[in-house]
PDB file of C-alpha atoms in Angstrom:
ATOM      1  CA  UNK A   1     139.348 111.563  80.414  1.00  0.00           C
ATOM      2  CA  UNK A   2     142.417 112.329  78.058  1.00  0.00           C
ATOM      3  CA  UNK A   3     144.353 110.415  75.572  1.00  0.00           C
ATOM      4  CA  UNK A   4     147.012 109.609  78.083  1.00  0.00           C
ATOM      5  CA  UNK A   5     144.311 107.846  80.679  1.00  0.00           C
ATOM      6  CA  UNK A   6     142.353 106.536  77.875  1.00  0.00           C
ATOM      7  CA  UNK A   7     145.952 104.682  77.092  1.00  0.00           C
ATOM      8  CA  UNK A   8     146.014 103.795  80.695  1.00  0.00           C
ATOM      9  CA  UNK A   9     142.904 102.396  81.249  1.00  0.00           C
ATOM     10  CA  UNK A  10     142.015 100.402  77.888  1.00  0.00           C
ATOM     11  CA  UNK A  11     142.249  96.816  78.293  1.00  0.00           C
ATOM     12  CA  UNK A  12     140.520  93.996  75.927  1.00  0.00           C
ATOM     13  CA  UNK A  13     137.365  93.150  76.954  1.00  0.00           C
ATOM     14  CA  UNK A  14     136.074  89.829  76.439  1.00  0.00           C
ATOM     15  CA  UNK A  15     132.867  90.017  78.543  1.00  0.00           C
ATOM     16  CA  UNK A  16     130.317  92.632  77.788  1.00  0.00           C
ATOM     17  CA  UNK A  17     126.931  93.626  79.537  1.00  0.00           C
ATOM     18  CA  UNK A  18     123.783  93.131  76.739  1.00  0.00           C
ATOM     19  CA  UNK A  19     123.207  97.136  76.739  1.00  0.00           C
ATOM     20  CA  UNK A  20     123.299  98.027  73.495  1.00  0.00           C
ATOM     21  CA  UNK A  21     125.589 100.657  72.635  1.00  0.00           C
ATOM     22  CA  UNK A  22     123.820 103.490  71.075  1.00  0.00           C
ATOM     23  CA  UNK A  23     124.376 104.577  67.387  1.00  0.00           C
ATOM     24  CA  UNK A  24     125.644 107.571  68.545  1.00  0.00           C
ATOM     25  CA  UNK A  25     128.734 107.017  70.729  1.00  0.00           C
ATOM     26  CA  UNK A  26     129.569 104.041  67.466  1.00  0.00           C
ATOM     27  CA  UNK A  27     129.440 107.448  65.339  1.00  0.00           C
ATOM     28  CA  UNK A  28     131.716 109.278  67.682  1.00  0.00           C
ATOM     29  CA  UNK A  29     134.184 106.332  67.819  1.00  0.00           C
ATOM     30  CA  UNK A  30     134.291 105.609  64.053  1.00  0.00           C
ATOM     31  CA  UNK A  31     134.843 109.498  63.635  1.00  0.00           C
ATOM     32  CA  UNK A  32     138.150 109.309  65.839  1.00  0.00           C
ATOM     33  CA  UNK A  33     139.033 106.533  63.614  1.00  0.00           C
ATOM     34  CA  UNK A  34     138.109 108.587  60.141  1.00  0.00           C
ATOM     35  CA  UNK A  35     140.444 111.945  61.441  1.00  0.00           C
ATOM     36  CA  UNK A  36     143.472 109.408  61.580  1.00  0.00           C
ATOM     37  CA  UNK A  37     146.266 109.607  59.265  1.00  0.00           C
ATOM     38  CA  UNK A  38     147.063 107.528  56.140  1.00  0.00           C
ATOM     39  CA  UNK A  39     149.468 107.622  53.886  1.00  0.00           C
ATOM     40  CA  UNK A  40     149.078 109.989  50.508  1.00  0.00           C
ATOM     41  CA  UNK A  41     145.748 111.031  52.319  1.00  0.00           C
ATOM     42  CA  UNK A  42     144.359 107.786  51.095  1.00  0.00           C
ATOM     43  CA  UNK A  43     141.612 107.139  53.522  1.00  0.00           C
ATOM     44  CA  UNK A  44     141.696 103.733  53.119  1.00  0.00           C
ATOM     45  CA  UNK A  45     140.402 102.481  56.532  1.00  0.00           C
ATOM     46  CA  UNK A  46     136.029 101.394  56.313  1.00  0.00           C
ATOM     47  CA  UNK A  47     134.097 100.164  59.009  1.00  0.00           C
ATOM     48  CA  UNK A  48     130.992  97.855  59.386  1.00  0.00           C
ATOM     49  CA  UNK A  49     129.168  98.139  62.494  1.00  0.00           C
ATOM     50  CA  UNK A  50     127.332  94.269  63.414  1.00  0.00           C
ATOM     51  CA  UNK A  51     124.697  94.960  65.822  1.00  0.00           C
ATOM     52  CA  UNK A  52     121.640  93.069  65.114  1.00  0.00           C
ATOM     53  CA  UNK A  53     121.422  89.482  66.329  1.00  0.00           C
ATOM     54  CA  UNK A  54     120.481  88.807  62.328  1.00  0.00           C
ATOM     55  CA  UNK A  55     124.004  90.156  61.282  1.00  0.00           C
ATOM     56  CA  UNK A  56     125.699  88.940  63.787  1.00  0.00           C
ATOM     57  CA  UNK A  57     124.271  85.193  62.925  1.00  0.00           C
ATOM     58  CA  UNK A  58     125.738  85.878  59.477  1.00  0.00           C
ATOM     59  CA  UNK A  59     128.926  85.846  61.091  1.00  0.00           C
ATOM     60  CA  UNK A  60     128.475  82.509  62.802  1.00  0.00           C
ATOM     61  CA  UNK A  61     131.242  80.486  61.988  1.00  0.00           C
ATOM     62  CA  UNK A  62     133.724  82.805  61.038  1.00  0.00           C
ATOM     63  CA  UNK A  63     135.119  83.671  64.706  1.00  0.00           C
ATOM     64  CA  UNK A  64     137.205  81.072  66.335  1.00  0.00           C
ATOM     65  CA  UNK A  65     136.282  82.365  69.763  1.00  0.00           C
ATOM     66  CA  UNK A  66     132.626  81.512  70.580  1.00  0.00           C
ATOM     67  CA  UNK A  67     132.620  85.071  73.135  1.00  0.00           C
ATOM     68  CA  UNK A  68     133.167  87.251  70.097  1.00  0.00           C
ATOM     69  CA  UNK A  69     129.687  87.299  69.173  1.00  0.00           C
ATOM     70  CA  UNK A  70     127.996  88.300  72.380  1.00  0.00           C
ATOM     71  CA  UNK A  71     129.631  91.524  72.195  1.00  0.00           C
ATOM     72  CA  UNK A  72     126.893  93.835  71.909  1.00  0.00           C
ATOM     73  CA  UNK A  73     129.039  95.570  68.517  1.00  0.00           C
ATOM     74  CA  UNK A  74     131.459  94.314  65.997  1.00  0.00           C
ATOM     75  CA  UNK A  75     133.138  96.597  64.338  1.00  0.00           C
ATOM     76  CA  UNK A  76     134.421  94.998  61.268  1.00  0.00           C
ATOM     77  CA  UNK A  77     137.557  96.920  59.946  1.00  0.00           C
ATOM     78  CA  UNK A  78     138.972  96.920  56.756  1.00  0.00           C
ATOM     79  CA  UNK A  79     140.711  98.569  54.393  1.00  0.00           C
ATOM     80  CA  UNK A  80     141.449  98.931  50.380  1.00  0.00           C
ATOM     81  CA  UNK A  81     144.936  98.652  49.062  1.00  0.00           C
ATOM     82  CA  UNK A  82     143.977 100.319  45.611  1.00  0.00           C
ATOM     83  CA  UNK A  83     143.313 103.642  47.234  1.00  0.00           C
ATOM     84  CA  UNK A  84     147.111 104.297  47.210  1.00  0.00           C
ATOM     85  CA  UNK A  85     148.388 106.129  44.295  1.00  0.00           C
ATOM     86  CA  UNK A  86     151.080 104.330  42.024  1.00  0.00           C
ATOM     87  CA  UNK A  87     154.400 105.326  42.763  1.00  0.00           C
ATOM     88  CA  UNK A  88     157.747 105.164  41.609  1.00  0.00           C
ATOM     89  CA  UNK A  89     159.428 102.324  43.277  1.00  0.00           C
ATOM     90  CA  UNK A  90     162.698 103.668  45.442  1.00  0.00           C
ATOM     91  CA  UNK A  91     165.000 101.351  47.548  1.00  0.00           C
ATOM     92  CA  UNK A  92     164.358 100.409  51.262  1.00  0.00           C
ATOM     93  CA  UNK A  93     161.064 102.494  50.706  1.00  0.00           C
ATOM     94  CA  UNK A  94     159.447  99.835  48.543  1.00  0.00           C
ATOM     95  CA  UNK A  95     156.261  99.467  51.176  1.00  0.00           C
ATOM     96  CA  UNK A  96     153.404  97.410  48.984  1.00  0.00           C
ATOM     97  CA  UNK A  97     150.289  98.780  48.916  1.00  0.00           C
ATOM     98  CA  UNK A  98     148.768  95.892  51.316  1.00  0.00           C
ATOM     99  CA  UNK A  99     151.737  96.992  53.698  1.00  0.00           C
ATOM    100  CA  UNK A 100     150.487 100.179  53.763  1.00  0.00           C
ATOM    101  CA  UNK A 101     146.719  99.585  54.120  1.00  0.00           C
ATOM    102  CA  UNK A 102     147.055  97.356  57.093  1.00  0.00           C
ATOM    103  CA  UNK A 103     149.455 100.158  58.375  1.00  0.00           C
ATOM    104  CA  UNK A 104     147.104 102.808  58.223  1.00  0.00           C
ATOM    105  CA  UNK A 105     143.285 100.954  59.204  1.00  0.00           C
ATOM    106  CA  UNK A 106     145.655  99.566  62.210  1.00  0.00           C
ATOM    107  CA  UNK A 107     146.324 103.614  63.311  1.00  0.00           C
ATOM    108  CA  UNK A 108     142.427 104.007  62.844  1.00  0.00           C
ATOM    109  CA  UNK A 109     141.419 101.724  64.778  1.00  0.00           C
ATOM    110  CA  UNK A 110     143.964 102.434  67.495  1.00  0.00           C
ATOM    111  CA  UNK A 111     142.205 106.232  67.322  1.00  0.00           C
ATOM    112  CA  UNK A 112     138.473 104.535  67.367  1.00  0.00           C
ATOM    113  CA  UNK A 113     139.724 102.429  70.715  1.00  0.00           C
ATOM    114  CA  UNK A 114     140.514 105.271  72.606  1.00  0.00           C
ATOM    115  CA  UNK A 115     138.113 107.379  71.778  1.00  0.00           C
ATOM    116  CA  UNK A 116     135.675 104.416  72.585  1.00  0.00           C
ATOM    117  CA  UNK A 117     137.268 103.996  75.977  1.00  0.00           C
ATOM    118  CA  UNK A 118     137.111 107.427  76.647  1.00  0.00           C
ATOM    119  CA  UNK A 119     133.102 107.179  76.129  1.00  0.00           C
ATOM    120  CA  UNK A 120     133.267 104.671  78.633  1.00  0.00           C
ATOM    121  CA  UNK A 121     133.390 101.979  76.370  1.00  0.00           C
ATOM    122  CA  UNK A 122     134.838  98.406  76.561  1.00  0.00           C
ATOM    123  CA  UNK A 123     137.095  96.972  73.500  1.00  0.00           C
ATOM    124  CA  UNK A 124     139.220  93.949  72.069  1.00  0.00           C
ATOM    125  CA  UNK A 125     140.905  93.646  68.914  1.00  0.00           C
ATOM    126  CA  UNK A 126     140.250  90.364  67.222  1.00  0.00           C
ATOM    127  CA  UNK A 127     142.122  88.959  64.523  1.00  0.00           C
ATOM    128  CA  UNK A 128     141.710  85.337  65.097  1.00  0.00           C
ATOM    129  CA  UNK A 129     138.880  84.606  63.096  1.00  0.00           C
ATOM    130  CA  UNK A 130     138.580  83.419  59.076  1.00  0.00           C
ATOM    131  CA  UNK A 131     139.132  86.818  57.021  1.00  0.00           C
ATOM    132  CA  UNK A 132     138.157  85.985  53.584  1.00  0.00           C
ATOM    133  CA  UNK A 133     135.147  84.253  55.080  1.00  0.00           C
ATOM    134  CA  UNK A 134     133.543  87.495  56.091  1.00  0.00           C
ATOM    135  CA  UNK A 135     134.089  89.506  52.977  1.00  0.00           C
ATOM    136  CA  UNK A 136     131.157  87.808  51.023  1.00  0.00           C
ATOM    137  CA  UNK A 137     128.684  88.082  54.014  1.00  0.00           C
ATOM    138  CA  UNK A 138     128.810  92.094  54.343  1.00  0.00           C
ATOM    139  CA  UNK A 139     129.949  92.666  51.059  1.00  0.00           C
ATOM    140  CA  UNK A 140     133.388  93.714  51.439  1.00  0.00           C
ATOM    141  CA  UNK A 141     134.783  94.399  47.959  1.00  0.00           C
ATOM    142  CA  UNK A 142     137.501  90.862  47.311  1.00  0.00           C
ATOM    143  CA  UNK A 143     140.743  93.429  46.785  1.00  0.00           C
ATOM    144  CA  UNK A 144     139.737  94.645  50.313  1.00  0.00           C
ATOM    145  CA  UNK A 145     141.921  93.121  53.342  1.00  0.00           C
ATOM    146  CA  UNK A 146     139.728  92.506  57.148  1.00  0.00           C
ATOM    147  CA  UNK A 147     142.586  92.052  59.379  1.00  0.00           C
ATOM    148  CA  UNK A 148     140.795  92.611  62.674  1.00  0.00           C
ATOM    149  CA  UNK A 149     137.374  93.182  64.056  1.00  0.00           C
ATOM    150  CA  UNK A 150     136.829  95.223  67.196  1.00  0.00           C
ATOM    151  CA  UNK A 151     134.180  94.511  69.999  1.00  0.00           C
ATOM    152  CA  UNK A 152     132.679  97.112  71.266  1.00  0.00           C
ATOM    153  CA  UNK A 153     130.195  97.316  74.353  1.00  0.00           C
ATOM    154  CA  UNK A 154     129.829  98.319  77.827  1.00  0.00           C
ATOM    155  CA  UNK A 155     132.283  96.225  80.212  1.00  0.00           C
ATOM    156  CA  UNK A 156     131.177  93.429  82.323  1.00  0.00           C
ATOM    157  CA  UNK A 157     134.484  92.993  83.519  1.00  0.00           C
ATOM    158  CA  UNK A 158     137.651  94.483  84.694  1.00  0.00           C
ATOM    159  CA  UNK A 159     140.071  92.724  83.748  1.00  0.00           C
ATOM    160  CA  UNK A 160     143.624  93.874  85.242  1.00  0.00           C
ATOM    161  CA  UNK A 161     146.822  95.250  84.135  1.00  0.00           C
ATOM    162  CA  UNK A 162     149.647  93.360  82.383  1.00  0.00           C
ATOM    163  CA  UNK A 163     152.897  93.657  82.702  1.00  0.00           C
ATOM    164  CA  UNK A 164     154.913  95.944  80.063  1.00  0.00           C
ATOM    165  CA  UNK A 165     158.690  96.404  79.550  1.00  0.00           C
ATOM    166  CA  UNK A 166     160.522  99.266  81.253  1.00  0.00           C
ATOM    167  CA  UNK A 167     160.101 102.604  79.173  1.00  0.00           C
ATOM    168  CA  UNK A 168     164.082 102.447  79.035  1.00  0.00           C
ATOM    169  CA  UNK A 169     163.804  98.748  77.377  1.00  0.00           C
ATOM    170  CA  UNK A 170     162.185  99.873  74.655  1.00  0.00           C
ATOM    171  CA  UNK A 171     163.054 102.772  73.897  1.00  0.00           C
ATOM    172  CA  UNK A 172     166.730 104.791  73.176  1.00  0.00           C
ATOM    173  CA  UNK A 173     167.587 108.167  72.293  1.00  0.00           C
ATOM    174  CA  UNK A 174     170.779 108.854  69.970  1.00  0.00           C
TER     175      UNK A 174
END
């Protein structure tokens, strides 16, 4: 599979077989994610893989969606606004560091998605869910922001397509 099928054929999975997903395809996934870009190099993007039914009781609560912890992984993403350097403010580029983190662990976790679905992996973004809540239980650092988590597992479902705007909607050429 290639990136442009892996684009094609990802769609959020909200039902997941109970295979486990082995540590090593997680690995490969959260390696896409680690190659992505960030502003300044800052690398800001971390990831918490929730596996065990222990950890994932931890989490109990803090989902609004009662699905979310039957996936077989949750990948708990997150990143750390200090790891930008200060810089001198200039206007219209005045981006806050928080702006920026979110920006960048979004692109990594765009680049783990695919490469997930191109190990023939099932995933859903999910950002509904209390995000200071979870920082104390797996010892995120408080600065840190969780915007998402990411399910990860082998699909028990195939969900289908939905309907996107033409290419020429959203998109213009000047």
């Amino acid at each position: 599979m290639n990136v442009k099928e892996a684009v094609e054929w990802r769609r959020s999975i909200r039902k997941f077989k109970e295979d486990p997903v082995p540590e090593e395809l997680l690995r490969e996934a959260i390696d896409a994610a680690r190659l992505a870009p960030s502003g300044n190099n800052a690398q800001p993007a971390r990831f918490i893989v929730v596996a065990s039914a222990e950890a994932k009781e931890k989490l109990r609560g803090v989902f609004f969606q009662d699905f979310v912890l039957d996936a077989p992984a949750i990948i708990v993403c997150y990143a750390d606004p200090s790891a930008y350097p200060e810089r001198k403010k200039v206007k219209g580029m005045d981006m806050t560091s928080e702006q920026r983190a979110l920006r960048d662990v979004s692109i990594a976790s765009a680049f783990l998605v695919l490469r997930a679905t191109e190990l023939g992996l099932g995933t859903a973004f999910i950002g509904w869910m209390d995000k200071e809540a979870v920082k104390p239980l797996l010892g995120i650092p408080a600065q840190c922001m969780v915007p998402f988590v990411v399910l990860v597992g082998y699909a028990a479902e195939k969900p289908g397509g939905h309907d996107r705007l033409p290419l020429d909607d959203i998109m213009r050429v000047k």
